[in-house]
PDB file of C-alpha atoms in Angstrom:
ATOM      1  CA  MET A   1       0.155  -0.032   0.179  1.00 49.00           C
ATOM      2  CA  SER A   2       1.441   3.391  -0.509  1.00 56.00           C
ATOM      3  CA  ASN A   3       1.695   6.180   1.657  1.00 57.00           C
ATOM      4  CA  ASN A   4       1.448   8.945  -0.863  1.00 65.00           C
ATOM      5  CA  ILE A   5      -1.760  10.236  -1.582  1.00 66.00           C
ATOM      6  CA  HIS A   6      -0.639  11.558  -4.639  1.00 69.00           C
ATOM      7  CA  ASP A   7      -0.210   8.086  -6.239  1.00 78.00           C
ATOM      8  CA  PHE A   8      -4.136   7.962  -6.193  1.00 84.00           C
ATOM      9  CA  VAL A   9      -4.350  11.241  -8.150  1.00 87.00           C
ATOM     10  CA  GLY A  10      -4.682  10.848 -11.836  1.00 87.00           C
ATOM     11  CA  SER A  11      -3.978  13.442 -14.262  1.00 86.00           C
ATOM     12  CA  THR A  12      -7.349  15.364 -14.130  1.00 89.00           C
ATOM     13  CA  GLY A  13      -6.731  15.510 -10.517  1.00 89.00           C
ATOM     14  CA  ARG A  14      -9.659  13.078 -10.120  1.00 91.00           C
ATOM     15  CA  ILE A  15      -8.852  10.610  -6.933  1.00 90.00           C
ATOM     16  CA  ASN A  16      -9.288   6.969  -7.404  1.00 89.00           C
ATOM     17  CA  ASN A  17     -12.078   6.351  -5.030  1.00 86.00           C
ATOM     18  CA  THR A  18     -11.491   2.572  -4.152  1.00 87.00           C
ATOM     19  CA  LYS A  19      -7.608   3.302  -3.476  1.00 89.00           C
ATOM     20  CA  PHE A  20      -8.346   6.113  -1.517  1.00 89.00           C
ATOM     21  CA  THR A  21     -10.812   4.433   0.499  1.00 89.00           C
ATOM     22  CA  THR A  22      -8.077   1.924   1.335  1.00 91.00           C
ATOM     23  CA  TYR A  23      -5.607   4.382   2.224  1.00 92.00           C
ATOM     24  CA  ILE A  24      -7.900   6.364   4.710  1.00 92.00           C
ATOM     25  CA  ASN A  25      -8.695   2.975   6.164  1.00 93.00           C
ATOM     26  CA  SER A  26      -4.757   1.913   6.429  1.00 93.00           C
ATOM     27  CA  ILE A  27      -3.664   5.466   8.271  1.00 93.00           C
ATOM     28  CA  SER A  28      -4.101   7.354  10.927  1.00 94.00           C
ATOM     29  CA  ARG A  29      -6.283  10.438  11.078  1.00 95.00           C
ATOM     30  CA  GLU A  30      -3.117  12.627  11.805  1.00 95.00           C
ATOM     31  CA  LYS A  31      -1.155  10.980   9.147  1.00 94.00           C
ATOM     32  CA  PHE A  32      -3.879  11.303   6.462  1.00 93.00           C
ATOM     33  CA  ILE A  33      -4.382  15.006   7.204  1.00 92.00           C
ATOM     34  CA  ALA A  34      -0.378  15.599   7.166  1.00 91.00           C
ATOM     35  CA  SER A  35      -0.297  13.783   3.807  1.00 89.00           C
ATOM     36  CA  MET A  36      -2.968  15.881   2.136  1.00 89.00           C
ATOM     37  CA  SER A  37      -1.700  19.353   1.256  1.00 87.00           C
ATOM     38  CA  HIS A  38      -5.425  20.992   0.555  1.00 92.00           C
ATOM     39  CA  PRO A  39      -9.277  20.056   0.732  1.00 94.00           C
ATOM     40  CA  VAL A  40     -11.061  18.333  -1.950  1.00 93.00           C
ATOM     41  CA  LEU A  41     -14.110  18.759  -3.973  1.00 93.00           C
ATOM     42  CA  VAL A  42     -16.782  15.868  -3.771  1.00 90.00           C
ATOM     43  CA  SER A  43     -18.963  15.579  -6.587  1.00 86.00           C
ATOM     44  CA  ARG A  44     -22.691  15.585  -5.605  1.00 75.00           C
ATOM     45  CA  LYS A  45     -25.077  15.991  -8.499  1.00 59.00           C
ATOM     46  CA  LEU A  46     -25.498  16.044 -12.087  1.00 53.00           C
ATOM     47  CA  TYR A  47     -28.073  18.762 -12.950  1.00 52.00           C
ATOM     48  CA  GLU A  48     -30.727  18.143 -15.344  1.00 49.00           C
ATOM     49  CA  GLY A  49     -31.534  21.136 -17.550  1.00 50.00           C
ATOM     50  CA  GLU A  50     -31.684  22.616 -21.014  1.00 50.00           C
ATOM     51  CA  LEU A  51     -28.462  22.600 -22.863  1.00 48.00           C
ATOM     52  CA  SER A  52     -28.130  24.876 -26.056  1.00 51.00           C
ATOM     53  CA  LYS A  53     -25.049  24.936 -28.277  1.00 51.00           C
ATOM     54  CA  VAL A  54     -23.197  27.979 -28.683  1.00 49.00           C
ATOM     55  CA  GLY A  55     -21.067  28.272 -31.855  1.00 51.00           C
ATOM     56  CA  ASP A  56     -19.575  25.046 -32.991  1.00 51.00           C
ATOM     57  CA  SER A  57     -18.919  21.962 -31.067  1.00 45.00           C
ATOM     58  CA  LYS A  58     -15.710  23.165 -29.602  1.00 55.00           C
ATOM     59  CA  ASN A  59     -17.638  25.414 -27.494  1.00 64.00           C
ATOM     60  CA  THR A  60     -19.247  25.626 -24.039  1.00 65.00           C
ATOM     61  CA  MET A  61     -22.876  24.610 -24.180  1.00 63.00           C
ATOM     62  CA  VAL A  62     -24.961  27.053 -22.250  1.00 67.00           C
ATOM     63  CA  PHE A  63     -27.030  25.702 -19.447  1.00 58.00           C
ATOM     64  CA  SER A  64     -29.963  27.246 -17.470  1.00 60.00           C
ATOM     65  CA  VAL A  65     -28.951  27.532 -13.734  1.00 52.00           C
ATOM     66  CA  GLN A  66     -32.104  29.069 -12.404  1.00 57.00           C
ATOM     67  CA  ALA A  67     -33.464  25.649 -11.264  1.00 57.00           C
ATOM     68  CA  ILE A  68     -29.941  24.976  -9.786  1.00 53.00           C
ATOM     69  CA  ARG A  69     -30.459  28.050  -7.669  1.00 54.00           C
ATOM     70  CA  GLU A  70     -34.011  27.202  -6.501  1.00 61.00           C
ATOM     71  CA  ARG A  71     -33.366  23.604  -5.466  1.00 59.00           C
ATOM     72  CA  MET A  72     -30.505  24.580  -3.626  1.00 55.00           C
ATOM     73  CA  ALA A  73     -32.035  27.135  -1.756  1.00 57.00           C
ATOM     74  CA  ALA A  74     -35.134  24.681  -0.843  1.00 60.00           C
ATOM     75  CA  GLN A  75     -32.428  21.988   0.061  1.00 57.00           C
ATOM     76  CA  GLN A  76     -30.581  24.618   2.373  1.00 53.00           C
ATOM     77  CA  GLU A  77     -34.092  25.661   4.283  1.00 49.00           C
ATOM     78  CA  GLU A  78     -34.875  21.778   4.651  1.00 50.00           C
ATOM     79  CA  GLN A  79     -31.912  20.573   6.346  1.00 48.00           C
ATOM     80  CA  SER A  80     -28.178  21.706   7.646  1.00 48.00           C
ATOM     81  CA  LEU A  81     -25.077  20.605   5.936  1.00 46.00           C
ATOM     82  CA  GLU A  82     -24.219  18.416   8.332  1.00 46.00           C
ATOM     83  CA  ASP A  83     -27.476  16.487   8.273  1.00 47.00           C
ATOM     84  CA  THR A  84     -27.108  16.636   4.184  1.00 44.00           C
ATOM     85  CA  PHE A  85     -23.796  14.411   4.867  1.00 44.00           C
ATOM     86  CA  HIS A  86     -25.254  11.598   7.410  1.00 41.00           C
ATOM     87  CA  GLY A  87     -24.610   8.511   5.630  1.00 38.00           C
ATOM     88  CA  LEU A  88     -22.559   9.924   2.877  1.00 41.00           C
ATOM     89  CA  ASN A  89     -20.719   6.490   2.570  1.00 41.00           C
ATOM     90  CA  ASP A  90     -24.284   5.189   1.129  1.00 39.00           C
ATOM     91  CA  ASP A  91     -24.985   8.086  -0.998  1.00 40.00           C
ATOM     92  CA  GLU A  92     -25.128   6.717  -4.597  1.00 40.00           C
ATOM     93  CA  ASN A  93     -23.738  10.380  -6.016  1.00 40.00           C
ATOM     94  CA  PHE A  94     -20.817  10.396  -3.949  1.00 40.00           C
ATOM     95  CA  SER A  95     -18.864   7.629  -5.890  1.00 47.00           C
ATOM     96  CA  GLN A  96     -18.970   9.952  -8.899  1.00 64.00           C
ATOM     97  CA  SER A  97     -15.882  11.543  -8.192  1.00 85.00           C
ATOM     98  CA  ILE A  98     -13.404  13.168  -5.778  1.00 89.00           C
ATOM     99  CA  TYR A  99     -11.237  15.968  -7.289  1.00 91.00           C
ATOM    100  CA  ALA A 100      -7.678  16.955  -5.195  1.00 89.00           C
ATOM    101  CA  LEU A 101      -6.886  20.538  -4.992  1.00 92.00           C
ATOM    102  CA  ARG A 102      -3.253  19.975  -6.448  1.00 89.00           C
ATOM    103  CA  LYS A 103      -0.978  21.312  -9.261  1.00 90.00           C
ATOM    104  CA  ASN A 104      -1.196  19.612 -12.937  1.00 85.00           C
ATOM    105  CA  ARG A 105       2.214  19.131 -14.320  1.00 84.00           C
ATOM    106  CA  ASP A 106       1.370  21.536 -16.892  1.00 83.00           C
ATOM    107  CA  SER A 107       0.029  24.357 -14.759  1.00 86.00           C
ATOM    108  CA  THR A 108       0.843  27.838 -15.696  1.00 86.00           C
ATOM    109  CA  THR A 109      -0.686  29.469 -12.791  1.00 89.00           C
ATOM    110  CA  SER A 110       0.965  29.919  -9.247  1.00 92.00           C
ATOM    111  CA  PRO A 111       1.578  26.945  -6.646  1.00 92.00           C
ATOM    112  CA  ASN A 112      -1.479  28.719  -4.560  1.00 94.00           C
ATOM    113  CA  VAL A 113      -3.863  28.889  -7.275  1.00 96.00           C
ATOM    114  CA  PHE A 114      -5.818  25.762  -8.635  1.00 96.00           C
ATOM    115  CA  THR A 115      -7.537  26.421 -11.983  1.00 96.00           C
ATOM    116  CA  ILE A 116     -10.584  24.076 -12.799  1.00 96.00           C
ATOM    117  CA  GLY A 117     -11.741  23.685 -16.320  1.00 95.00           C
ATOM    118  CA  ARG A 118     -12.571  21.460 -19.395  1.00 93.00           C
ATOM    119  CA  ILE A 119      -9.112  21.160 -20.869  1.00 92.00           C
ATOM    120  CA  ILE A 120      -5.382  21.264 -19.852  1.00 90.00           C
ATOM    121  CA  PRO A 121      -3.713  23.090 -18.549  1.00 91.00           C
ATOM    122  CA  ASN A 122      -6.043  23.223 -15.632  1.00 94.00           C
ATOM    123  CA  ASP A 123      -5.194  21.733 -12.721  1.00 93.00           C
ATOM    124  CA  LEU A 124      -8.722  19.981 -12.216  1.00 93.00           C
ATOM    125  CA  ILE A 125      -9.763  19.073 -15.539  1.00 92.00           C
ATOM    126  CA  ILE A 126     -13.805  18.000 -15.941  1.00 90.00           C
ATOM    127  CA  PRO A 127     -14.579  17.056 -19.236  1.00 88.00           C
ATOM    128  CA  ASP A 128     -18.352  18.061 -19.498  1.00 88.00           C
ATOM    129  CA  PHE A 129     -19.594  20.683 -21.962  1.00 86.00           C
ATOM    130  CA  THR A 130     -21.287  23.099 -19.675  1.00 89.00           C
ATOM    131  CA  ILE A 131     -17.695  23.662 -17.922  1.00 93.00           C
ATOM    132  CA  SER A 132     -15.715  26.304 -19.864  1.00 94.00           C
ATOM    133  CA  LYS A 133     -12.391  25.812 -21.029  1.00 94.00           C
ATOM    134  CA  GLN A 134     -10.917  27.734 -18.134  1.00 94.00           C
ATOM    135  CA  HIS A 135     -14.042  27.992 -15.765  1.00 96.00           C
ATOM    136  CA  SER A 136     -12.906  28.734 -11.959  1.00 97.00           C
ATOM    137  CA  ALA A 137      -9.916  28.923  -9.985  1.00 97.00           C
ATOM    138  CA  ILE A 138      -9.472  28.382  -6.331  1.00 97.00           C
ATOM    139  CA  ARG A 139      -7.014  29.888  -4.339  1.00 97.00           C
ATOM    140  CA  LEU A 140      -5.176  29.590  -0.967  1.00 96.00           C
ATOM    141  CA  GLU A 141      -4.336  32.869   0.717  1.00 96.00           C
ATOM    142  CA  GLN A 142      -3.578  33.523   4.427  1.00 94.00           C
ATOM    143  CA  ASN A 143      -5.146  30.046   5.189  1.00 94.00           C
ATOM    144  CA  LYS A 144      -8.501  30.575   3.449  1.00 96.00           C
ATOM    145  CA  TYR A 145      -9.637  29.391   0.297  1.00 97.00           C
ATOM    146  CA  TYR A 146     -11.332  31.491  -2.271  1.00 98.00           C
ATOM    147  CA  ILE A 147     -13.094  30.504  -5.404  1.00 98.00           C
ATOM    148  CA  THR A 148     -13.326  32.897  -8.380  1.00 98.00           C
ATOM    149  CA  ASP A 149     -15.063  32.659 -11.523  1.00 97.00           C
ATOM    150  CA  LEU A 150     -13.262  33.177 -14.524  1.00 97.00           C
ATOM    151  CA  GLY A 151     -15.738  34.784 -16.818  1.00 95.00           C
ATOM    152  CA  SER A 152     -17.206  31.117 -17.513  1.00 94.00           C
ATOM    153  CA  THR A 153     -20.346  30.798 -19.788  1.00 91.00           C
ATOM    154  CA  ASN A 154     -22.336  29.011 -17.068  1.00 90.00           C
ATOM    155  CA  GLY A 155     -21.009  30.472 -14.094  1.00 91.00           C
ATOM    156  CA  THR A 156     -20.190  29.680 -10.573  1.00 95.00           C
ATOM    157  CA  LEU A 157     -22.346  29.473  -7.722  1.00 94.00           C
ATOM    158  CA  VAL A 158     -21.539  29.429  -4.147  1.00 95.00           C
ATOM    159  CA  ALA A 159     -24.251  28.171  -1.729  1.00 91.00           C
ATOM    160  CA  GLY A 160     -26.809  28.955  -4.415  1.00 87.00           C
ATOM    161  CA  THR A 161     -25.125  32.312  -5.263  1.00 92.00           C
ATOM    162  CA  LEU A 162     -24.045  33.049  -8.810  1.00 93.00           C
ATOM    163  CA  LEU A 163     -20.803  34.892  -8.495  1.00 96.00           C
ATOM    164  CA  LYS A 164     -19.984  37.482 -11.189  1.00 96.00           C
ATOM    165  CA  ALA A 165     -16.914  37.443 -13.639  1.00 95.00           C
ATOM    166  CA  ASN A 166     -14.067  37.542 -11.706  1.00 95.00           C
ATOM    167  CA  GLU A 167     -15.743  37.811  -8.171  1.00 95.00           C
ATOM    168  CA  SER A 168     -14.006  35.957  -5.206  1.00 96.00           C
ATOM    169  CA  LYS A 169     -15.738  34.192  -2.182  1.00 97.00           C
ATOM    170  CA  VAL A 170     -14.218  32.578   0.552  1.00 97.00           C
ATOM    171  CA  LEU A 171     -15.165  28.623   0.834  1.00 97.00           C
ATOM    172  CA  ASN A 172     -15.971  27.326   3.953  1.00 95.00           C
ATOM    173  CA  ASP A 173     -16.169  23.548   4.968  1.00 92.00           C
ATOM    174  CA  PHE A 174     -19.343  21.819   3.255  1.00 88.00           C
ATOM    175  CA  GLU A 175     -19.518  24.798   0.909  1.00 92.00           C
ATOM    176  CA  PHE A 176     -22.071  23.931  -1.952  1.00 91.00           C
ATOM    177  CA  ILE A 177     -20.293  24.568  -5.381  1.00 93.00           C
ATOM    178  CA  THR A 178     -21.914  24.543  -8.918  1.00 92.00           C
ATOM    179  CA  ILE A 179     -19.704  24.550 -11.784  1.00 93.00           C
ATOM    180  CA  GLY A 180     -21.898  24.572 -15.273  1.00 87.00           C
ATOM    181  CA  ARG A 181     -24.033  21.651 -14.424  1.00 85.00           C
ATOM    182  CA  LEU A 182     -22.222  19.651 -12.046  1.00 89.00           C
ATOM    183  CA  GLY A 183     -22.467  20.303  -8.171  1.00 89.00           C
ATOM    184  CA  PHE A 184     -19.316  19.809  -5.575  1.00 92.00           C
ATOM    185  CA  VAL A 185     -18.834  20.153  -1.931  1.00 92.00           C
ATOM    186  CA  PHE A 186     -15.684  21.727  -0.620  1.00 95.00           C
ATOM    187  CA  MET A 187     -14.388  19.404   1.873  1.00 93.00           C
ATOM    188  CA  HIS A 188     -11.414  19.685   4.409  1.00 94.00           C
ATOM    189  CA  GLN A 189      -8.913  16.992   4.870  1.00 93.00           C
ATOM    190  CA  ALA A 190     -10.374  15.845   8.394  1.00 93.00           C
ATOM    191  CA  LYS A 191     -13.805  15.625   7.034  1.00 91.00           C
ATOM    192  CA  ILE A 192     -13.242  13.783   4.348  1.00 91.00           C
ATOM    193  CA  TYR A 193     -11.290  11.124   6.473  1.00 92.00           C
ATOM    194  CA  ASP A 194     -13.950  11.079   9.320  1.00 91.00           C
ATOM    195  CA  LEU A 195     -16.510  10.073   6.230  1.00 86.00           C
ATOM    196  CA  LEU A 196     -14.798   7.373   4.478  1.00 86.00           C
ATOM    197  CA  ARG A 197     -13.185   5.797   7.574  1.00 86.00           C
ATOM    198  CA  ARG A 198     -14.863   2.467   8.119  1.00 78.00           C
TER     199      ARG A 198
END
């Protein structure tokens, strides 16, 4: 069994879930936290909605985000974030993907910035046509993580609020993020360990 978390991270930033869970169950909480440099993004939902083509097939497809905002607002009224993640191991959506905040070898940005987009040289590459080529960026500054929309076609939502182009917002643990039509949760190392440890 490898002792290096980066051995489980693919070239797109996606973590191999099976190996990751095995690793978590073979190491103490303290050692795991020390081995993870940054939090993760956990996939939660693939939102349904109407896609419309913009230009040729290489462009980002437009996706209506109004329904996403309404659903997220309703969900937040109904339950707390902790309640949402109770029994996360049994949630079928959870198995979709976990992305590590780490630098891609082809990255051209500074070491404290993690770009998210559809193509190389982003740090997290998510091949979905509702995600722009350069969609969002997460940056670490003074021990806080900030997310910024990079002028994407479909926008970046944080806790149901659409960010303006180049607008930044602090990310808290368990913060809901929507990028294109994909929903994620920003999760610190200790929390992902506690949720996956058996």
